[in-house]
Tab-separated table of C-alpha atoms in Angstrom:
chain	number	residue	atom	x	y	z
A	1	MET	CA	0.000	0.000	0.000
A	2	SER	CA	1.212	3.402	-0.801
A	3	ALA	CA	0.988	6.403	1.479
A	4	PRO	CA	-1.682	9.027	0.807
A	5	ARG	CA	-0.528	11.947	-1.353
A	6	ALA	CA	-0.969	14.517	1.442
A	7	VAL	CA	1.798	12.901	3.480
A	8	ARG	CA	4.076	12.091	0.528
A	9	HIS	CA	6.009	15.409	0.342
A	10	PRO	CA	5.986	16.918	3.841
A	11	ARG	CA	9.512	18.346	3.469
A	12	PHE	CA	8.543	20.304	0.371
A	13	LYS	CA	5.552	21.828	2.145
A	14	LEU	CA	7.655	22.730	5.162
A	15	LEU	CA	10.303	24.391	2.959
A	16	ALA	CA	7.635	26.322	1.054
A	17	LEU	CA	6.076	27.510	4.302
A	18	LEU	CA	9.470	28.619	5.657
A	19	ALA	CA	10.240	30.430	2.395
A	20	VAL	CA	7.014	32.411	2.647
A	21	PHE	CA	8.021	33.748	6.056
A	22	VAL	CA	11.831	33.874	5.826
A	23	LEU	CA	12.328	35.125	2.259
A	24	PRO	CA	10.907	38.647	2.905
A	25	LEU	CA	13.195	39.007	5.942
A	26	LEU	CA	16.187	37.913	3.900
A	27	VAL	CA	15.339	40.354	1.088
A	28	ALA	CA	14.915	43.220	3.585
A	29	TRP	CA	18.262	42.414	5.222
A	30	VAL	CA	20.022	42.409	1.824
A	31	MET	CA	18.399	45.762	0.920
A	32	VAL	CA	19.590	47.367	4.154
A	33	ALA	CA	23.047	45.764	4.255
A	34	TRP	CA	24.005	46.530	0.652
A	35	ARG	CA	21.756	49.587	0.070
A	36	ILE	CA	20.023	47.918	-2.883
A	37	GLY	CA	16.592	49.169	-3.919
A	38	ILE	CA	16.328	51.872	-1.248
A	39	PRO	CA	15.122	55.175	-2.746
A	40	GLU	CA	17.433	58.153	-2.267
A	41	GLN	CA	14.823	60.806	-3.039
A	42	ARG	CA	13.749	63.514	-0.626
A	43	THR	CA	10.189	64.021	0.396
A	44	ALA	CA	10.432	67.645	1.583
A	45	HIS	CA	11.572	70.513	-0.615
A	46	GLY	CA	12.564	72.750	2.290
A	47	GLU	CA	15.434	72.379	4.720
A	48	LEU	CA	14.947	71.247	8.303
A	49	VAL	CA	15.733	74.185	10.597
A	50	PRO	CA	16.223	72.919	14.158
A	51	ASP	CA	18.470	75.882	15.128
A	52	ILE	CA	15.751	78.498	14.684
A	53	PRO	CA	14.026	79.406	17.974
A	54	ALA	CA	10.299	79.224	18.557
A	55	LEU	CA	8.169	82.101	17.267
A	56	ALA	CA	7.640	83.461	20.792
A	57	GLU	CA	11.428	84.019	21.028
A	58	TRP	CA	11.786	85.863	17.709
A	59	PRO	CA	12.953	89.481	18.178
A	60	LEU	CA	9.856	91.087	16.677
A	61	ALA	CA	8.953	94.707	17.455
A	62	GLU	CA	5.196	94.151	17.153
A	63	PRO	CA	3.373	91.584	19.242
A	64	HIS	CA	2.467	88.407	17.411
A	65	ALA	CA	-0.561	87.497	19.511
A	66	PRO	CA	-2.877	87.091	16.476
A	67	LEU	CA	-0.775	84.078	15.455
A	68	GLU	CA	-1.159	82.197	18.737
A	69	GLY	CA	-4.359	80.425	17.708
A	70	GLY	CA	-2.846	76.991	17.159
A	71	ASP	CA	-2.439	77.414	13.402
A	72	TRP	CA	0.476	76.477	11.220
A	73	VAL	CA	2.344	79.670	10.322
A	74	LEU	CA	3.873	80.653	7.024
A	75	ALA	CA	6.414	83.318	8.086
A	76	PHE	CA	8.470	85.176	5.511
A	77	ASP	CA	11.112	87.856	5.720
A	78	CYS	CA	10.294	90.641	3.300
A	79	ALA	CA	13.566	92.330	2.412
A	80	GLY	CA	13.535	92.871	-1.341
A	81	SER	CA	10.452	92.821	-3.536
A	82	CYS	CA	8.024	92.751	-0.651
A	83	GLU	CA	4.777	93.304	-2.545
A	84	ALA	CA	5.546	90.484	-4.974
A	85	LEU	CA	6.445	88.096	-2.145
A	86	ALA	CA	3.387	89.003	-0.104
A	87	ASP	CA	1.174	88.415	-3.136
A	88	GLN	CA	2.923	85.132	-3.956
A	89	TRP	CA	2.411	83.710	-0.444
A	90	TRP	CA	-1.169	85.037	-0.329
A	91	ARG	CA	-1.891	83.093	-3.535
A	92	LEU	CA	-0.273	79.994	-2.067
A	93	HIS	CA	-2.463	80.391	1.019
A	94	ARG	CA	-5.550	80.572	-1.215
A	95	ALA	CA	-4.372	77.445	-3.081
A	96	LEU	CA	-4.677	75.447	0.150
A	97	GLY	CA	-8.439	75.488	-0.369
A	98	SER	CA	-10.403	73.961	2.494
A	99	GLU	CA	-7.230	73.633	4.603
A	100	ALA	CA	-6.420	77.373	4.394
A	101	HIS	CA	-8.047	78.070	7.773
A	102	ARG	CA	-5.307	75.986	9.415
A	103	VAL	CA	-2.488	78.247	8.158
A	104	SER	CA	-1.696	81.860	9.112
A	105	ARG	CA	0.753	84.171	7.372
A	106	LEU	CA	3.316	86.374	9.092
A	107	ARG	CA	5.130	88.952	6.980
A	108	ILE	CA	8.190	90.465	8.600
A	109	GLY	CA	9.070	93.811	7.072
A	110	GLY	CA	7.805	95.737	4.080
A	111	ASP	CA	5.948	99.028	3.830
A	112	SER	CA	2.760	97.890	2.113
A	113	GLN	CA	-0.460	97.167	3.970
A	114	ALA	CA	-1.249	93.666	5.134
A	115	LEU	CA	-3.139	91.447	2.710
A	116	PRO	CA	-6.226	89.599	3.970
A	117	GLY	CA	-5.313	87.038	6.622
A	118	GLU	CA	-1.791	88.365	7.025
A	119	VAL	CA	-0.055	89.705	10.144
A	120	VAL	CA	2.727	92.241	9.589
A	121	ALA	CA	5.620	92.644	12.025
A	122	ARG	CA	9.142	94.075	12.013
A	123	TRP	CA	12.425	92.878	13.437
A	124	SER	CA	13.392	94.839	16.566
A	125	THR	CA	16.940	93.594	15.976
A	126	PRO	CA	17.577	91.240	13.049
A	127	PRO	CA	18.715	87.853	14.396
A	128	GLY	CA	21.853	86.114	13.150
A	129	TRP	CA	19.898	83.221	11.643
A	130	ARG	CA	17.823	85.552	9.449
A	131	ARG	CA	18.318	85.486	5.676
A	132	PRO	CA	16.638	88.085	3.411
A	133	ASP	CA	13.506	86.842	1.621
A	134	GLN	CA	13.586	83.552	3.519
A	135	LEU	CA	10.405	81.612	4.270
A	136	TRP	CA	9.701	79.410	7.294
A	137	VAL	CA	6.892	76.983	8.022
A	138	LEU	CA	6.135	76.850	11.742
A	139	ASP	CA	4.032	74.232	13.501
A	140	PRO	CA	1.081	75.134	15.764
A	141	ARG	CA	3.437	75.403	18.768
A	142	GLY	CA	5.530	78.020	16.930
A	143	GLU	CA	8.496	75.717	16.262
A	144	ALA	CA	10.176	76.130	12.865
A	145	VAL	CA	9.736	72.965	10.821
A	146	LEU	CA	11.009	73.869	7.356
A	147	GLY	CA	12.978	76.770	5.931
A	148	TYR	CA	13.185	77.896	2.323
A	149	SER	CA	15.753	80.189	0.746
A	150	ALA	CA	14.882	83.101	-1.516
A	151	GLY	CA	13.557	82.115	-4.929
A	152	VAL	CA	11.875	78.879	-3.849
A	153	GLU	CA	9.125	77.619	-6.112
A	154	PRO	CA	5.695	78.172	-4.516
A	155	ARG	CA	4.551	74.792	-5.861
A	156	ASP	CA	7.260	73.064	-3.779
A	157	VAL	CA	6.159	74.932	-0.650
A	158	LEU	CA	2.526	74.062	-1.358
A	159	ASP	CA	3.432	70.372	-1.683
A	160	ASP	CA	5.260	70.445	1.654
A	161	ILE	CA	2.454	72.277	3.468
A	162	ASN	CA	-0.158	69.898	2.069
A	163	LYS	CA	1.915	66.931	3.295
A	164	LEU	CA	2.303	68.488	6.739
A	165	LEU	CA	-1.412	69.205	7.023
A	166	ARG	CA	-2.324	65.724	5.812
A	167	MET	CA	0.089	64.065	8.282
A	168	ASN	CA	-1.126	66.279	11.154
A	169	PRO	CA	-4.920	66.299	11.107
A	170	GLU	CA	-6.762	69.105	12.803
A	171	SER	CA	-6.863	68.468	16.517
A	172	SER	CA	-10.102	67.907	18.348
A	173	VAL	CA	-8.870	70.310	21.050
A	174	LYS	CA	-8.865	73.204	18.600
A	175	SER	CA	-12.288	72.195	17.301
A	176	ALA	CA	-13.648	72.169	20.865
A	177	ARG	CA	-12.072	75.586	21.484
A	178	GLN	CA	-13.777	76.987	18.353
A	179	VAL	CA	-17.147	75.597	19.464
A	180	ALA	CA	-16.685	77.152	22.923
A	181	GLN	CA	-15.950	80.567	21.383
A	182	GLN	CA	-19.170	80.529	19.348
């Protein structure tokens, strides 16, 4: 009598089962050890700026109380063509669409009047980390997250802000605070 087929090749089944679980681990180890197949691309267009102090510590002449509402802040130093920069970042703010209420704009410098939704301030003493026409994205706590040098493409900034807003959904604490104010 011959053995039933189910018991005939138990080693093959065991090896196949081990391969299903061990092969992905082996492939992952090879990718990490020899840097094969790991993407080298960046996901953010701006530079991380851990050396920049929180917004509350910035040497601004005017108070920045209107920005302390728990919003993300798009702060830019207006040194050169201030009207063009203010308009450019206003348009970017409008391009955020339904997420625009989560972002505030802070313009530092310039002689023109504030655009809608913009707070204007001036440096009391320009800090050493300041660069003319630079742009910073600050989180709701006022910590600088990303910095952009002069001449950055607004589309790149918009991509980064959309990613940040998508990865950090609106908090229920802020929603409760808005309901309490109404």
